[in-house]
Tab-separated table of C-alpha atoms in Angstrom:
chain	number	residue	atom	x	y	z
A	10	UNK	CA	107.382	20.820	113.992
A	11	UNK	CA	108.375	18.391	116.910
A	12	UNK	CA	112.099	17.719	115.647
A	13	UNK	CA	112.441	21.820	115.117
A	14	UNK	CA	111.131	22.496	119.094
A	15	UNK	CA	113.300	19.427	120.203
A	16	UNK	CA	116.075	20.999	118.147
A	17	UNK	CA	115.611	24.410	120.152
A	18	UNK	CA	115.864	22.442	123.355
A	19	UNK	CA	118.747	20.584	122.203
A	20	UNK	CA	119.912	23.925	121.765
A	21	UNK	CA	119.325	25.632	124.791
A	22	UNK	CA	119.948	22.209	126.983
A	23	UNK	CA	123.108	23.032	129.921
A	24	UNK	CA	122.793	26.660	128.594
A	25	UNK	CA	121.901	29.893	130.669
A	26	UNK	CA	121.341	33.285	129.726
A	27	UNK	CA	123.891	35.799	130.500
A	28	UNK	CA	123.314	37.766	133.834
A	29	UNK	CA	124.014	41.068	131.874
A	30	UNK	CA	121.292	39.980	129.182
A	31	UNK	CA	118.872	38.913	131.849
A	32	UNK	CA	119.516	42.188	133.978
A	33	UNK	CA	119.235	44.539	130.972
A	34	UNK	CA	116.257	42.520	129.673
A	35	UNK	CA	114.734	43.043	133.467
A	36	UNK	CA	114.354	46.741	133.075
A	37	UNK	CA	113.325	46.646	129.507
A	38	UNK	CA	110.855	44.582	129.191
A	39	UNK	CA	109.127	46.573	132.585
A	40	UNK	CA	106.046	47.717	131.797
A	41	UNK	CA	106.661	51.610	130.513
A	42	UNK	CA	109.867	51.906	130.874
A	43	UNK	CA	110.331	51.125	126.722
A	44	UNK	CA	107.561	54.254	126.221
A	45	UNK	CA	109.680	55.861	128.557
A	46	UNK	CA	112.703	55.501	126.853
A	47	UNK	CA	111.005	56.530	123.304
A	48	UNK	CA	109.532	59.592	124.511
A	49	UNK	CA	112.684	60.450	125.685
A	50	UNK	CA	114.930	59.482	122.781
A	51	UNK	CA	112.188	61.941	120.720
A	52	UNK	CA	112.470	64.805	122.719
A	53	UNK	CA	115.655	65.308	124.390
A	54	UNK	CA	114.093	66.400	127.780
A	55	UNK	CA	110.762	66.815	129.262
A	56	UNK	CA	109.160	67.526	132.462
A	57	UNK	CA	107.001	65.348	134.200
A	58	UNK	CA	103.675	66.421	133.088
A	59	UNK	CA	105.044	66.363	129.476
A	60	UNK	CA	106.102	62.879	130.275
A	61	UNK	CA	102.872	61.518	131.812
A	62	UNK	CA	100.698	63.151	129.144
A	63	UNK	CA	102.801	61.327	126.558
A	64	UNK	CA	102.580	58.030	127.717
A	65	UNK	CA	99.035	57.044	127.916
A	66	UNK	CA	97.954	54.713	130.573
A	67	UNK	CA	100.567	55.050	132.887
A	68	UNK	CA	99.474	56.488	136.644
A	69	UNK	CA	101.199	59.410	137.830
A	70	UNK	CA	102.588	57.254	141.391
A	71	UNK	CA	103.857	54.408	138.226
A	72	UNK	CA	105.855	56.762	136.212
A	73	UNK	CA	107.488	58.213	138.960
A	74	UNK	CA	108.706	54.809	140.225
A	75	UNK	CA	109.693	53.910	136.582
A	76	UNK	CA	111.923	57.365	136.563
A	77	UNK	CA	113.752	56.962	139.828
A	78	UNK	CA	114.475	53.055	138.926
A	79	UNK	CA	115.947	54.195	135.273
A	80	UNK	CA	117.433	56.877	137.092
A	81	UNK	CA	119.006	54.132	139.711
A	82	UNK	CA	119.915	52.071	136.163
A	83	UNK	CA	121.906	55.281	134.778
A	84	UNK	CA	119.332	55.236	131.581
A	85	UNK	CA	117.740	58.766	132.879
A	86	UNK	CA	119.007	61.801	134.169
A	87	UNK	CA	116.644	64.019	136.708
A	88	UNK	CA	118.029	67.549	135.801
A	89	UNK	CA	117.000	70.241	138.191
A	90	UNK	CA	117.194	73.982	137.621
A	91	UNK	CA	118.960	76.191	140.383
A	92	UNK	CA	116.635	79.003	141.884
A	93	UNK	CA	114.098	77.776	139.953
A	94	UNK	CA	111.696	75.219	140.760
A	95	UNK	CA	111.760	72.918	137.297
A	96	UNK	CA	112.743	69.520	136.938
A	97	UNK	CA	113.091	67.767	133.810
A	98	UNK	CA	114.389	63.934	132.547
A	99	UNK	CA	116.505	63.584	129.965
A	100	UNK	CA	118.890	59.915	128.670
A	101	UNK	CA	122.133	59.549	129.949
A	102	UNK	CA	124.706	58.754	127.286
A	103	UNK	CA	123.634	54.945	128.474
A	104	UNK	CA	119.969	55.556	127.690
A	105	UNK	CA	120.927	57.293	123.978
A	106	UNK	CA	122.733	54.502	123.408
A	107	UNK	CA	119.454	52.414	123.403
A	108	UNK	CA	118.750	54.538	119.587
A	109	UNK	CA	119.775	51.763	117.379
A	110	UNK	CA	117.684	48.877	120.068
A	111	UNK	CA	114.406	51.030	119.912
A	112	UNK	CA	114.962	51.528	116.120
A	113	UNK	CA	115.191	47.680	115.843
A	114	UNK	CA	112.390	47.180	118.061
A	115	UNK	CA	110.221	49.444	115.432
A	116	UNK	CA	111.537	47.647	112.637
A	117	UNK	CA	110.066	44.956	114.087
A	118	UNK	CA	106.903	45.769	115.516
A	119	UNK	CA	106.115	47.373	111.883
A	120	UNK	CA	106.830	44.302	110.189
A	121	UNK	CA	104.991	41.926	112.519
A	122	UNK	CA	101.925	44.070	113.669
């Protein structure tokens, strides 16, 4: 067990992450912003209500800081409705492109928990 941890550390030893791993690691592994992404990948928009109802746990004043900073990130789209007072979120063709991740993520989770 000790030569296979000092073998990781061998490993790792003069090596860093890459920014663009660490930065897209940063707002996925933030606290609802995976449920986020998975409630949006199953329906392709929702409002906020919808949104909030569907993601347990998660304050109102939370969520909508989540939203704006995958909004910020490109990930989600805030669509609103002209003459009409609706908004709605939907995944950018960035955020879609998370599909296969979550997928793996679930293939994972279902074999380990």
């Amino acid at each position: 067990m000790a030569q296979a941890v000092a073998s990781a550390d061998t490993h790792m030893a003069g090596c860093q992450l890459c920014p663009k791993f660490t930065h897209t690691f940063t707002i996925l592994g933030k606290k609802w912003n995976g449920l986020i992404i998975e409630a949006l990948l199953v329906q392709d928009s929702m409002r906020f209500k919808d949104l909030a109802a569907s993601i347990e746990g998660c304050s109102d004043r939370v969520l909508c800081e989540r939203l704006k900073e995958l909004e910020d990130e490109k990930i989600v789209s805030r669509n609103t409705y002209r003459g009409q007072s609706r908004i709605d979120y939907s995944l950018t063709e960035r955020g879609k492109e998370l599909l296969p991740v979550m997928k793996a993520v679930h293939q994972w989770s279902d074999k380990w928990y």
